[in-house]
Structures are given as structure tokens and as C-alpha cells.
Amino acid sequence: MKIVSTITDLDDFLNKPANNWKSIGFVPTMGALHEGHKSLIIRSKTENDLTIVSIFVNPLQFNDKKDFERYPHTLESDIAKLTAAGCDILFYPTTEEIYPKDFAQDLDLDLGMLDQVMEARFRLGHFKGVCIVVKRLFDIIKPHKAYFGEKDFQQFAIIKYMVKKLVVPIQLIACPIIREEDGLAMSSRNMLLSLEIRQSAPLIYKTLLLAKSKRSEMVLNELKRWVENTINTNPFLKLEYFEIVDSETLIPTASINHSHSLHACIAVRAGEIRLIDNIPF
Ligand code: AMP
């Protein structure tokens, strides 16, 4: 695997006349890699002749300074995992490389309702930061396809919207959530959980599944109250939101017996760490 830190080196490599790739697949990450990331890389490898993974902890998308400071950095083991997964290029830029002094950290894009629900209400400015970095990485790498996890369901909807609005020539691919054996959605932040909290965290996915199984027994508000009580009776967990939303627009549904495709999305504070998850409803 080739490791590249600068845009010039990446350009030099990608533009070599001998390197005539028909399809470049790109997997943006913030590192601290796990099987969820690996599944995106494997998918990219099956669909492209070159797979590029980026590791960049984007300061612009952290609304909480402490979350940024404690975000795990595990470069050595990430490199070993990327090599084992068959990644071709690791792009590992510095913050200055991504955001040089004269870089306009703004994107003239109104995300509308997508930036007013769920994560957006708890993480002000987060999605603007995500859009800025993803657009910047797309501009640098110019991939044909980019791979994202459905775990960050709202993020994928927003990136899809951005790509459409800005007419970015790229195909976006959403990949299924990879879970631990006990059901907890894999996340780089899971390694920051204390043992007690880690043991409580599978309740999040369990509650989503149970909520789905109860959809014919309760009206929406009852179901929301049931989810809140179920999560909050655990001393280590606190519900931030549970929403059932239209899978495309992310507009919260007024009724569970909806004919559109719906997703149940949840965010839970587990001590200092926020965990999110979702299932098709
Ligand atoms: P991150 O490093 O957390 O920014 O995630 C990089 C990419 O991996 C994003 O597209 C995530 O949605 C995806 N991802 C993270 N966790 C999982 C998971 N458990 N299953 C599938 N994809 C995931």
C-alpha cells in the first residue's frame, strides 16, 4: 500500500501516464478503523481497479471540542488493517493540506430540512463541516465512486443531496451497518467506552428492534415514550432522540402506519460518548 500525505504526491501518482485506472473507489474515514470501515474497502475493491482510503480527523465537523480532542488515533494499526484489506492508497493529509490558509471554509449550500432534524439539532454545524471536507476530498481525489456506511444515515442523505445540488460527477454507495456480536453498531468511539457502559450499549440496537416489533401495538407517541423509558432505565444511557423518519427526506413521520419507506434513528449518550444507530422501520 502506498501512503501519501500531500495533494502534489497524490496527483503525481494518479496522473502517471502508466496509471490508467478506469474506476477509482474512495472510502473517507477518520481512522481508528474497524470491520465497518473494512466492509466499505472490500466493497470498493470489488467494484474498482484502485481503492483510496483517507484518514483525516476533520476539525470542522466537531461541534464539541472535547470529542475532537479524545477522538482515537491508531495510525499504526490502521495501516496494518488497510494493508491486510488490500487498500491501494492511504491518503493521510495534515489539516494544513486540507485547509490551507487561503481556503474558503464555506460552502454555499442550503441543506434545508436535512440539517434541522436529529443529529443536526444536537451537533450544530456538524453537517456543514462534513460537506466541506467531503467536497474537498472529492475535489482532490476525483473518485468515480465513494463508499459510506448506513450507520451515519443522515450523513449519507446529506452527502447525496450535496452531490446532486453541486452536480458532482460521482456515484455514491451506501453500505450496510456492521455490528459487534452483541448487536452494537461498530464505531471508532466504542473503544472509548468504559466496561460498564460497553456492556449496556447493546441495549440501543435491542431497543430499536423491539420498537419495530411493537409498531402495531402502539401509536407513535406511545412508542417514543416506550423507547425513552427503555433506554433511560439503564443508569449508563440517556436518550438524546428517537425518530421515525422518511428514509429519503428524513422528515419525521406523523404516523407509523405510513406507506413510505421509514427508518428508525436513535442517538444515545453513553457517559461522555454519543452513540447513534438506525434500522429500516
Ligand atoms: P468514520 O471514520 O466514523 O468517519 O466513518 C467512515 C465511514 O465508515 C463512514 O461512511 C461511516 O458511515 C462508515 N462506518 C462507520 N461505522 C460503520 C459500521 N459499523 N458499519 C458500516 N459502516 C460504518
PDB file of C-alpha atoms and ligand atoms in Angstrom:
ATOM      1  CA  MET A   1       0.000   0.000   0.000  1.00  0.00           C
ATOM      2  CA  LYS A   2       1.211   3.452  -0.881  1.00  0.00           C
ATOM      3  CA  ILE A   3       0.925   6.140   1.814  1.00  0.00           C
ATOM      4  CA  VAL A   4       0.562   9.700   0.558  1.00  0.00           C
ATOM      5  CA  SER A   5       0.249  12.854   2.633  1.00  0.00           C
ATOM      6  CA  THR A   6       0.246  15.667   0.109  1.00  0.00           C
ATOM      7  CA  ILE A   7      -2.011  16.565  -2.768  1.00  0.00           C
ATOM      8  CA  THR A   8       1.021  17.016  -5.050  1.00  0.00           C
ATOM      9  CA  ASP A   9       2.251  13.473  -4.366  1.00  0.00           C
ATOM     10  CA  LEU A  10      -1.231  12.084  -4.864  1.00  0.00           C
ATOM     11  CA  ASP A  11      -1.635  13.973  -8.169  1.00  0.00           C
ATOM     12  CA  ASP A  12       1.799  12.819  -9.337  1.00  0.00           C
ATOM     13  CA  PHE A  13       0.866   9.220  -8.690  1.00  0.00           C
ATOM     14  CA  LEU A  14      -2.676   9.359 -10.093  1.00  0.00           C
ATOM     15  CA  ASN A  15      -1.623  11.243 -13.219  1.00  0.00           C
ATOM     16  CA  LYS A  16       1.271   8.999 -14.209  1.00  0.00           C
ATOM     17  CA  PRO A  17       0.560   8.013 -17.818  1.00  0.00           C
ATOM     18  CA  ALA A  18       1.060   4.329 -16.965  1.00  0.00           C
ATOM     19  CA  ASN A  19      -1.611   4.523 -14.267  1.00  0.00           C
ATOM     20  CA  ASN A  20      -4.703   4.438 -16.364  1.00  0.00           C
ATOM     21  CA  TRP A  21      -7.420   3.422 -13.891  1.00  0.00           C
ATOM     22  CA  LYS A  22     -10.892   3.127 -15.283  1.00  0.00           C
ATOM     23  CA  SER A  23     -12.504   3.323 -11.900  1.00  0.00           C
ATOM     24  CA  ILE A  24     -11.253   4.791  -8.634  1.00  0.00           C
ATOM     25  CA  GLY A  25     -13.140   3.936  -5.444  1.00  0.00           C
ATOM     26  CA  PHE A  26     -12.816   6.165  -2.405  1.00  0.00           C
ATOM     27  CA  VAL A  27     -13.536   5.497   1.270  1.00  0.00           C
ATOM     28  CA  PRO A  28     -13.284   8.584   3.503  1.00  0.00           C
ATOM     29  CA  THR A  29     -12.634   7.807   7.181  1.00  0.00           C
ATOM     30  CA  MET A  30     -11.395   9.409  10.367  1.00  0.00           C
ATOM     31  CA  GLY A  31      -9.237   6.399  11.229  1.00  0.00           C
ATOM     32  CA  ALA A  32      -9.429   4.120  14.285  1.00  0.00           C
ATOM     33  CA  LEU A  33     -10.503   1.565  11.744  1.00  0.00           C
ATOM     34  CA  HIS A  34     -12.771  -1.405  12.430  1.00  0.00           C
ATOM     35  CA  GLU A  35     -14.715  -4.037  10.493  1.00  0.00           C
ATOM     36  CA  GLY A  36     -17.296  -1.434   9.447  1.00  0.00           C
ATOM     37  CA  HIS A  37     -14.620   0.527   7.576  1.00  0.00           C
ATOM     38  CA  LYS A  38     -13.199  -2.722   6.209  1.00  0.00           C
ATOM     39  CA  SER A  39     -16.562  -3.639   4.667  1.00  0.00           C
ATOM     40  CA  LEU A  40     -16.509  -0.384   2.659  1.00  0.00           C
ATOM     41  CA  ILE A  41     -12.961  -1.052   1.479  1.00  0.00           C
ATOM     42  CA  ILE A  42     -13.812  -4.617   0.416  1.00  0.00           C
ATOM     43  CA  ARG A  43     -16.848  -3.343  -1.481  1.00  0.00           C
ATOM     44  CA  SER A  44     -14.743  -0.702  -3.216  1.00  0.00           C
ATOM     45  CA  LYS A  45     -12.134  -3.276  -4.145  1.00  0.00           C
ATOM     46  CA  THR A  46     -14.729  -5.472  -5.820  1.00  0.00           C
ATOM     47  CA  GLU A  47     -16.077  -2.542  -7.869  1.00  0.00           C
ATOM     48  CA  ASN A  48     -12.959  -0.532  -8.822  1.00  0.00           C
ATOM     49  CA  ASP A  49      -9.410  -1.016 -10.057  1.00  0.00           C
ATOM     50  CA  LEU A  50      -7.990   1.346  -7.458  1.00  0.00           C
ATOM     51  CA  THR A  51      -9.143   1.914  -3.880  1.00  0.00           C
ATOM     52  CA  ILE A  52      -8.110   5.023  -1.959  1.00  0.00           C
ATOM     53  CA  VAL A  53      -8.847   5.399   1.752  1.00  0.00           C
ATOM     54  CA  SER A  54      -8.399   8.715   3.511  1.00  0.00           C
ATOM     55  CA  ILE A  55      -7.757   9.138   7.210  1.00  0.00           C
ATOM     56  CA  PHE A  56      -8.434  12.685   8.299  1.00  0.00           C
ATOM     57  CA  VAL A  57      -9.996  13.767  11.584  1.00  0.00           C
ATOM     58  CA  ASN A  58     -11.803  16.810  10.295  1.00  0.00           C
ATOM     59  CA  PRO A  59     -11.831  19.569  12.924  1.00  0.00           C
ATOM     60  CA  LEU A  60     -14.660  21.397  11.128  1.00  0.00           C
ATOM     61  CA  GLN A  61     -17.210  18.705  11.870  1.00  0.00           C
ATOM     62  CA  PHE A  62     -16.653  18.596  15.628  1.00  0.00           C
ATOM     63  CA  ASN A  63     -19.075  20.825  17.455  1.00  0.00           C
ATOM     64  CA  ASP A  64     -17.709  19.500  20.753  1.00  0.00           C
ATOM     65  CA  LYS A  65     -14.038  20.340  21.349  1.00  0.00           C
ATOM     66  CA  LYS A  66     -13.606  17.505  23.863  1.00  0.00           C
ATOM     67  CA  ASP A  67     -14.963  14.990  21.356  1.00  0.00           C
ATOM     68  CA  PHE A  68     -12.302  16.170  18.889  1.00  0.00           C
ATOM     69  CA  GLU A  69      -9.507  16.018  21.465  1.00  0.00           C
ATOM     70  CA  ARG A  70     -10.300  12.500  22.625  1.00  0.00           C
ATOM     71  CA  TYR A  71     -11.047  11.092  19.146  1.00  0.00           C
ATOM     72  CA  PRO A  72      -8.908   7.923  18.888  1.00  0.00           C
ATOM     73  CA  HIS A  73      -5.772   7.968  16.709  1.00  0.00           C
ATOM     74  CA  THR A  74      -4.429   4.496  15.906  1.00  0.00           C
ATOM     75  CA  LEU A  75      -2.369   5.055  12.761  1.00  0.00           C
ATOM     76  CA  GLU A  76      -0.064   2.072  13.108  1.00  0.00           C
ATOM     77  CA  SER A  77      -2.833  -0.483  13.478  1.00  0.00           C
ATOM     78  CA  ASP A  78      -4.871   1.356  10.807  1.00  0.00           C
ATOM     79  CA  ILE A  79      -2.024   0.920   8.332  1.00  0.00           C
ATOM     80  CA  ALA A  80      -1.820  -2.798   9.166  1.00  0.00           C
ATOM     81  CA  LYS A  81      -5.600  -3.184   8.687  1.00  0.00           C
ATOM     82  CA  LEU A  82      -5.602  -1.247   5.418  1.00  0.00           C
ATOM     83  CA  THR A  83      -2.722  -3.320   4.074  1.00  0.00           C
ATOM     84  CA  ALA A  84      -4.490  -6.550   5.059  1.00  0.00           C
ATOM     85  CA  ALA A  85      -7.730  -5.346   3.432  1.00  0.00           C
ATOM     86  CA  GLY A  86      -5.882  -4.641   0.182  1.00  0.00           C
ATOM     87  CA  CYS A  87      -6.239  -0.859   0.144  1.00  0.00           C
ATOM     88  CA  ASP A  88      -4.085   0.604  -2.654  1.00  0.00           C
ATOM     89  CA  ILE A  89      -3.502   4.131  -1.375  1.00  0.00           C
ATOM     90  CA  LEU A  90      -3.833   5.668   2.064  1.00  0.00           C
ATOM     91  CA  PHE A  91      -4.281   9.434   1.823  1.00  0.00           C
ATOM     92  CA  TYR A  92      -3.237  10.807   5.210  1.00  0.00           C
ATOM     93  CA  PRO A  93      -3.106  14.585   4.926  1.00  0.00           C
ATOM     94  CA  THR A  94      -2.394  17.231   7.553  1.00  0.00           C
ATOM     95  CA  THR A  95      -5.033  19.805   8.437  1.00  0.00           C
ATOM     96  CA  GLU A  96      -2.982  22.456   6.582  1.00  0.00           C
ATOM     97  CA  GLU A  97      -3.031  20.318   3.454  1.00  0.00           C
ATOM     98  CA  ILE A  98      -6.817  20.061   3.510  1.00  0.00           C
ATOM     99  CA  TYR A  99      -7.438  23.611   4.724  1.00  0.00           C
ATOM    100  CA  PRO A 100      -4.585  25.860   3.539  1.00  0.00           C
ATOM    101  CA  LYS A 101      -4.624  29.446   4.798  1.00  0.00           C
ATOM    102  CA  ASP A 102      -6.495  30.842   1.822  1.00  0.00           C
ATOM    103  CA  PHE A 103      -9.067  28.051   1.685  1.00  0.00           C
ATOM    104  CA  ALA A 104     -12.613  29.405   1.884  1.00  0.00           C
ATOM    105  CA  GLN A 105     -14.157  27.294   4.629  1.00  0.00           C
ATOM    106  CA  ASP A 106     -17.624  27.859   3.343  1.00  0.00           C
ATOM    107  CA  LEU A 107     -19.985  26.084   1.056  1.00  0.00           C
ATOM    108  CA  ASP A 108     -22.904  27.915  -0.467  1.00  0.00           C
ATOM    109  CA  LEU A 109     -25.380  25.129   0.092  1.00  0.00           C
ATOM    110  CA  ASP A 110     -28.628  25.188   1.999  1.00  0.00           C
ATOM    111  CA  LEU A 111     -29.221  21.711   3.383  1.00  0.00           C
ATOM    112  CA  GLY A 112     -32.806  22.618   4.282  1.00  0.00           C
ATOM    113  CA  MET A 113     -34.744  20.172   6.433  1.00  0.00           C
ATOM    114  CA  LEU A 114     -31.914  17.629   6.327  1.00  0.00           C
ATOM    115  CA  ASP A 115     -29.894  19.962   8.537  1.00  0.00           C
ATOM    116  CA  GLN A 116     -32.680  20.606  11.000  1.00  0.00           C
ATOM    117  CA  VAL A 117     -33.561  17.165  12.277  1.00  0.00           C
ATOM    118  CA  MET A 118     -31.940  14.552  14.502  1.00  0.00           C
ATOM    119  CA  GLU A 119     -28.112  14.875  14.578  1.00  0.00           C
ATOM    120  CA  ALA A 120     -28.284  18.469  13.338  1.00  0.00           C
ATOM    121  CA  ARG A 121     -30.220  19.555  16.440  1.00  0.00           C
ATOM    122  CA  PHE A 122     -27.594  18.113  18.770  1.00  0.00           C
ATOM    123  CA  ARG A 123     -24.473  18.861  16.695  1.00  0.00           C
ATOM    124  CA  LEU A 124     -24.725  22.426  15.423  1.00  0.00           C
ATOM    125  CA  GLY A 125     -22.622  22.993  12.305  1.00  0.00           C
ATOM    126  CA  HIS A 126     -21.610  19.336  12.121  1.00  0.00           C
ATOM    127  CA  PHE A 127     -23.039  18.597   8.686  1.00  0.00           C
ATOM    128  CA  LYS A 128     -21.708  21.807   7.191  1.00  0.00           C
ATOM    129  CA  GLY A 129     -18.257  20.627   8.298  1.00  0.00           C
ATOM    130  CA  VAL A 130     -18.902  17.177   6.849  1.00  0.00           C
ATOM    131  CA  CYS A 131     -19.970  18.644   3.491  1.00  0.00           C
ATOM    132  CA  ILE A 132     -16.919  20.918   3.335  1.00  0.00           C
ATOM    133  CA  VAL A 133     -14.456  18.082   3.955  1.00  0.00           C
ATOM    134  CA  VAL A 134     -16.186  15.547   1.714  1.00  0.00           C
ATOM    135  CA  LYS A 135     -16.403  18.042  -1.164  1.00  0.00           C
ATOM    136  CA  ARG A 136     -12.745  18.959  -0.635  1.00  0.00           C
ATOM    137  CA  LEU A 137     -11.698  15.284  -0.649  1.00  0.00           C
ATOM    138  CA  PHE A 138     -13.805  14.586  -3.745  1.00  0.00           C
ATOM    139  CA  ASP A 139     -12.119  17.557  -5.484  1.00  0.00           C
ATOM    140  CA  ILE A 140      -8.649  16.296  -4.539  1.00  0.00           C
ATOM    141  CA  ILE A 141      -9.147  12.600  -5.302  1.00  0.00           C
ATOM    142  CA  LYS A 142     -11.739  12.803  -8.093  1.00  0.00           C
ATOM    143  CA  PRO A 143     -13.005   9.269  -7.484  1.00  0.00           C
ATOM    144  CA  HIS A 144     -15.626   7.605  -9.666  1.00  0.00           C
ATOM    145  CA  LYS A 145     -17.342   6.013  -6.681  1.00  0.00           C
ATOM    146  CA  ALA A 146     -17.399   6.793  -2.962  1.00  0.00           C
ATOM    147  CA  TYR A 147     -18.439   4.432  -0.203  1.00  0.00           C
ATOM    148  CA  PHE A 148     -20.243   5.381   3.004  1.00  0.00           C
ATOM    149  CA  GLY A 149     -21.802   3.420   5.867  1.00  0.00           C
ATOM    150  CA  GLU A 150     -25.526   3.420   6.573  1.00  0.00           C
ATOM    151  CA  LYS A 151     -24.629   3.774  10.226  1.00  0.00           C
ATOM    152  CA  ASP A 152     -24.340   7.505   9.558  1.00  0.00           C
ATOM    153  CA  PHE A 153     -27.723   7.539   7.893  1.00  0.00           C
ATOM    154  CA  GLN A 154     -28.295  11.294   7.985  1.00  0.00           C
ATOM    155  CA  GLN A 155     -24.746  11.954   6.808  1.00  0.00           C
ATOM    156  CA  PHE A 156     -25.314   9.796   3.732  1.00  0.00           C
ATOM    157  CA  ALA A 157     -28.614  11.553   2.931  1.00  0.00           C
ATOM    158  CA  ILE A 158     -26.849  14.919   3.204  1.00  0.00           C
ATOM    159  CA  ILE A 159     -23.886  13.900   1.042  1.00  0.00           C
ATOM    160  CA  LYS A 160     -26.302  12.531  -1.557  1.00  0.00           C
ATOM    161  CA  TYR A 161     -28.131  15.870  -1.506  1.00  0.00           C
ATOM    162  CA  MET A 162     -24.871  17.835  -1.787  1.00  0.00           C
ATOM    163  CA  VAL A 163     -23.633  15.762  -4.732  1.00  0.00           C
ATOM    164  CA  LYS A 164     -26.936  16.310  -6.533  1.00  0.00           C
ATOM    165  CA  LYS A 165     -27.101  20.061  -5.838  1.00  0.00           C
ATOM    166  CA  LEU A 166     -23.457  20.732  -6.732  1.00  0.00           C
ATOM    167  CA  VAL A 167     -23.591  18.314  -9.666  1.00  0.00           C
ATOM    168  CA  VAL A 168     -20.525  16.379  -8.546  1.00  0.00           C
ATOM    169  CA  PRO A 169     -19.783  13.592 -11.067  1.00  0.00           C
ATOM    170  CA  ILE A 170     -19.580  10.674  -8.663  1.00  0.00           C
ATOM    171  CA  GLN A 171     -21.541   7.588  -7.732  1.00  0.00           C
ATOM    172  CA  LEU A 172     -22.312   7.217  -4.031  1.00  0.00           C
ATOM    173  CA  ILE A 173     -22.711   3.793  -2.494  1.00  0.00           C
ATOM    174  CA  ALA A 174     -24.274   3.136   0.912  1.00  0.00           C
ATOM    175  CA  CYS A 175     -23.077   0.001   2.707  1.00  0.00           C
ATOM    176  CA  PRO A 176     -24.873  -1.893   5.494  1.00  0.00           C
ATOM    177  CA  ILE A 177     -24.077  -1.390   9.171  1.00  0.00           C
ATOM    178  CA  ILE A 178     -21.542  -3.850  10.583  1.00  0.00           C
ATOM    179  CA  ARG A 179     -22.238  -4.819  14.179  1.00  0.00           C
ATOM    180  CA  GLU A 180     -20.446  -6.428  17.098  1.00  0.00           C
ATOM    181  CA  GLU A 181     -21.691  -9.897  18.065  1.00  0.00           C
ATOM    182  CA  ASP A 182     -23.934  -8.373  20.721  1.00  0.00           C
ATOM    183  CA  GLY A 183     -25.568  -6.056  18.173  1.00  0.00           C
ATOM    184  CA  LEU A 184     -23.788  -2.802  18.972  1.00  0.00           C
ATOM    185  CA  ALA A 185     -23.056  -0.909  15.754  1.00  0.00           C
ATOM    186  CA  MET A 186     -19.288  -0.763  15.291  1.00  0.00           C
ATOM    187  CA  SER A 187     -17.867   2.700  15.825  1.00  0.00           C
ATOM    188  CA  SER A 188     -14.424   4.176  16.401  1.00  0.00           C
ATOM    189  CA  ARG A 189     -15.827   5.738  19.554  1.00  0.00           C
ATOM    190  CA  ASN A 190     -16.751   2.327  21.047  1.00  0.00           C
ATOM    191  CA  MET A 191     -13.151   1.909  22.228  1.00  0.00           C
ATOM    192  CA  LEU A 192     -13.649   4.955  24.464  1.00  0.00           C
ATOM    193  CA  LEU A 193     -16.487   3.303  26.431  1.00  0.00           C
ATOM    194  CA  SER A 194     -15.822   2.063  29.953  1.00  0.00           C
ATOM    195  CA  LEU A 195     -16.509  -1.625  30.550  1.00  0.00           C
ATOM    196  CA  GLU A 196     -19.817  -0.952  32.344  1.00  0.00           C
ATOM    197  CA  ILE A 197     -21.046   1.358  29.616  1.00  0.00           C
ATOM    198  CA  ARG A 198     -19.878  -1.000  26.888  1.00  0.00           C
ATOM    199  CA  GLN A 199     -21.940  -3.755  28.497  1.00  0.00           C
ATOM    200  CA  SER A 200     -25.015  -1.503  28.495  1.00  0.00           C
ATOM    201  CA  ALA A 201     -24.610  -0.250  24.922  1.00  0.00           C
ATOM    202  CA  PRO A 202     -26.163  -3.270  23.098  1.00  0.00           C
ATOM    203  CA  LEU A 203     -29.487  -2.128  24.585  1.00  0.00           C
ATOM    204  CA  ILE A 204     -29.569   0.551  21.884  1.00  0.00           C
ATOM    205  CA  TYR A 205     -29.925  -1.857  18.950  1.00  0.00           C
ATOM    206  CA  LYS A 206     -32.089  -4.233  21.007  1.00  0.00           C
ATOM    207  CA  THR A 207     -34.474  -1.349  21.713  1.00  0.00           C
ATOM    208  CA  LEU A 208     -34.645  -0.415  18.022  1.00  0.00           C
ATOM    209  CA  LEU A 209     -35.580  -3.991  17.108  1.00  0.00           C
ATOM    210  CA  LEU A 210     -38.149  -4.241  19.897  1.00  0.00           C
ATOM    211  CA  ALA A 211     -39.652  -0.882  18.925  1.00  0.00           C
ATOM    212  CA  LYS A 212     -40.103  -2.196  15.410  1.00  0.00           C
ATOM    213  CA  SER A 213     -41.802  -5.335  16.685  1.00  0.00           C
ATOM    214  CA  LYS A 214     -44.211  -3.156  18.713  1.00  0.00           C
ATOM    215  CA  ARG A 215     -45.217  -0.907  15.830  1.00  0.00           C
ATOM    216  CA  SER A 216     -48.680  -2.414  15.513  1.00  0.00           C
ATOM    217  CA  GLU A 217     -49.377  -2.233  19.268  1.00  0.00           C
ATOM    218  CA  MET A 218     -48.740   1.472  19.846  1.00  0.00           C
ATOM    219  CA  VAL A 219     -49.249   4.869  18.275  1.00  0.00           C
ATOM    220  CA  LEU A 220     -46.149   6.922  17.511  1.00  0.00           C
ATOM    221  CA  ASN A 221     -46.059   8.925  20.755  1.00  0.00           C
ATOM    222  CA  GLU A 222     -46.521   5.840  22.899  1.00  0.00           C
ATOM    223  CA  LEU A 223     -43.728   4.107  21.032  1.00  0.00           C
ATOM    224  CA  LYS A 224     -41.423   7.109  21.505  1.00  0.00           C
ATOM    225  CA  ARG A 225     -42.179   7.172  25.238  1.00  0.00           C
ATOM    226  CA  TRP A 226     -41.558   3.425  25.437  1.00  0.00           C
ATOM    227  CA  VAL A 227     -38.145   3.819  23.767  1.00  0.00           C
ATOM    228  CA  GLU A 228     -37.233   6.718  26.049  1.00  0.00           C
ATOM    229  CA  ASN A 229     -38.166   4.749  29.176  1.00  0.00           C
ATOM    230  CA  THR A 230     -36.393   1.603  27.997  1.00  0.00           C
ATOM    231  CA  ILE A 231     -33.123   3.440  27.307  1.00  0.00           C
ATOM    232  CA  ASN A 232     -33.260   5.758  30.312  1.00  0.00           C
ATOM    233  CA  THR A 233     -33.937   2.991  32.856  1.00  0.00           C
ATOM    234  CA  ASN A 234     -30.360   1.893  32.174  1.00  0.00           C
ATOM    235  CA  PRO A 235     -28.205   4.029  34.531  1.00  0.00           C
ATOM    236  CA  PHE A 236     -25.417   4.438  31.956  1.00  0.00           C
ATOM    237  CA  LEU A 237     -27.519   5.508  28.980  1.00  0.00           C
ATOM    238  CA  LYS A 238     -29.535   8.635  28.216  1.00  0.00           C
ATOM    239  CA  LEU A 239     -31.690   9.033  25.130  1.00  0.00           C
ATOM    240  CA  GLU A 240     -30.992  12.103  23.005  1.00  0.00           C
ATOM    241  CA  TYR A 241     -33.560  11.352  20.333  1.00  0.00           C
ATOM    242  CA  PHE A 242     -35.550   8.573  18.785  1.00  0.00           C
ATOM    243  CA  GLU A 243     -37.189   9.496  15.488  1.00  0.00           C
ATOM    244  CA  ILE A 244     -39.012   7.585  12.813  1.00  0.00           C
ATOM    245  CA  VAL A 245     -38.323   9.384   9.568  1.00  0.00           C
ATOM    246  CA  ASP A 246     -38.948   9.141   5.854  1.00  0.00           C
ATOM    247  CA  SER A 247     -35.927   7.233   4.530  1.00  0.00           C
ATOM    248  CA  GLU A 248     -35.325   9.775   1.734  1.00  0.00           C
ATOM    249  CA  THR A 249     -36.289  13.192   3.100  1.00  0.00           C
ATOM    250  CA  LEU A 250     -35.594  12.380   6.785  1.00  0.00           C
ATOM    251  CA  ILE A 251     -38.767  14.247   7.706  1.00  0.00           C
ATOM    252  CA  PRO A 252     -40.125  12.731  10.932  1.00  0.00           C
ATOM    253  CA  THR A 253     -43.280  10.768  10.246  1.00  0.00           C
ATOM    254  CA  ALA A 254     -46.574  11.715  11.876  1.00  0.00           C
ATOM    255  CA  SER A 255     -47.762   8.125  11.934  1.00  0.00           C
ATOM    256  CA  ILE A 256     -46.080   4.745  11.986  1.00  0.00           C
ATOM    257  CA  ASN A 257     -48.576   3.261   9.543  1.00  0.00           C
ATOM    258  CA  HIS A 258     -47.063   5.134   6.676  1.00  0.00           C
ATOM    259  CA  SER A 259     -46.822   3.796   3.189  1.00  0.00           C
ATOM    260  CA  HIS A 260     -43.356   5.311   2.535  1.00  0.00           C
ATOM    261  CA  SER A 261     -40.116   3.667   3.440  1.00  0.00           C
ATOM    262  CA  LEU A 262     -39.222   4.637   7.010  1.00  0.00           C
ATOM    263  CA  HIS A 263     -36.119   4.477   9.199  1.00  0.00           C
ATOM    264  CA  ALA A 264     -35.974   4.474  12.973  1.00  0.00           C
ATOM    265  CA  CYS A 265     -32.971   6.530  14.110  1.00  0.00           C
ATOM    266  CA  ILE A 266     -31.604   6.838  17.596  1.00  0.00           C
ATOM    267  CA  ALA A 267     -28.874   8.739  19.434  1.00  0.00           C
ATOM    268  CA  VAL A 268     -27.885   7.881  22.962  1.00  0.00           C
ATOM    269  CA  ARG A 269     -25.454   9.498  25.329  1.00  0.00           C
ATOM    270  CA  ALA A 270     -23.374   6.731  26.895  1.00  0.00           C
ATOM    271  CA  GLY A 271     -21.425   8.612  29.566  1.00  0.00           C
ATOM    272  CA  GLU A 272     -19.363  11.166  27.647  1.00  0.00           C
ATOM    273  CA  ILE A 273     -19.761   9.365  24.326  1.00  0.00           C
ATOM    274  CA  ARG A 274     -22.614   9.724  21.821  1.00  0.00           C
ATOM    275  CA  LEU A 275     -23.698   6.582  20.015  1.00  0.00           C
ATOM    276  CA  ILE A 276     -26.010   6.508  17.008  1.00  0.00           C
ATOM    277  CA  ASP A 277     -27.805   3.698  15.239  1.00  0.00           C
ATOM    278  CA  ASN A 278     -30.714   3.103  12.887  1.00  0.00           C
ATOM    279  CA  ILE A 279     -32.790   0.363  11.277  1.00  0.00           C
ATOM    280  CA  PRO A 280     -35.223   0.288   8.371  1.00  0.00           C
ATOM    281  CA  PHE A 281     -38.626   0.520  10.047  1.00  0.00           C
TER     282      PHE A 281
HETATM  283  P1  AMP B   1     -15.776   7.462  10.348  1.00  0.00           P
HETATM  284  O1  AMP B   1     -14.356   7.009  10.363  1.00  0.00           O
HETATM  285  O2  AMP B   1     -16.507   7.218  11.618  1.00  0.00           O
HETATM  286  O3  AMP B   1     -15.925   8.881   9.843  1.00  0.00           O
HETATM  287  O4  AMP B   1     -16.518   6.545   9.284  1.00  0.00           O
HETATM  288  C1  AMP B   1     -16.050   6.418   7.974  1.00  0.00           C
HETATM  289  C2  AMP B   1     -17.084   5.682   7.171  1.00  0.00           C
HETATM  290  O5  AMP B   1     -17.292   4.389   7.734  1.00  0.00           O
HETATM  291  C3  AMP B   1     -18.451   6.378   7.176  1.00  0.00           C
HETATM  292  O6  AMP B   1     -19.028   6.300   5.885  1.00  0.00           O
HETATM  293  C4  AMP B   1     -19.228   5.572   8.172  1.00  0.00           C
HETATM  294  O7  AMP B   1     -20.624   5.598   7.960  1.00  0.00           O
HETATM  295  C5  AMP B   1     -18.670   4.171   7.936  1.00  0.00           C
HETATM  296  N1  AMP B   1     -18.918   3.334   9.096  1.00  0.00           N
HETATM  297  C6  AMP B   1     -18.642   3.624  10.386  1.00  0.00           C
HETATM  298  N2  AMP B   1     -19.073   2.634  11.196  1.00  0.00           N
HETATM  299  C7  AMP B   1     -19.632   1.707  10.388  1.00  0.00           C
HETATM  300  C8  AMP B   1     -20.273   0.445  10.616  1.00  0.00           C
HETATM  301  N3  AMP B   1     -20.425  -0.043  11.858  1.00  0.00           N
HETATM  302  N4  AMP B   1     -20.732  -0.238   9.558  1.00  0.00           N
HETATM  303  C9  AMP B   1     -20.591   0.245   8.299  1.00  0.00           C
HETATM  304  N5  AMP B   1     -20.000   1.432   8.016  1.00  0.00           N
HETATM  305  C10 AMP B   1     -19.539   2.144   9.044  1.00  0.00           C
END
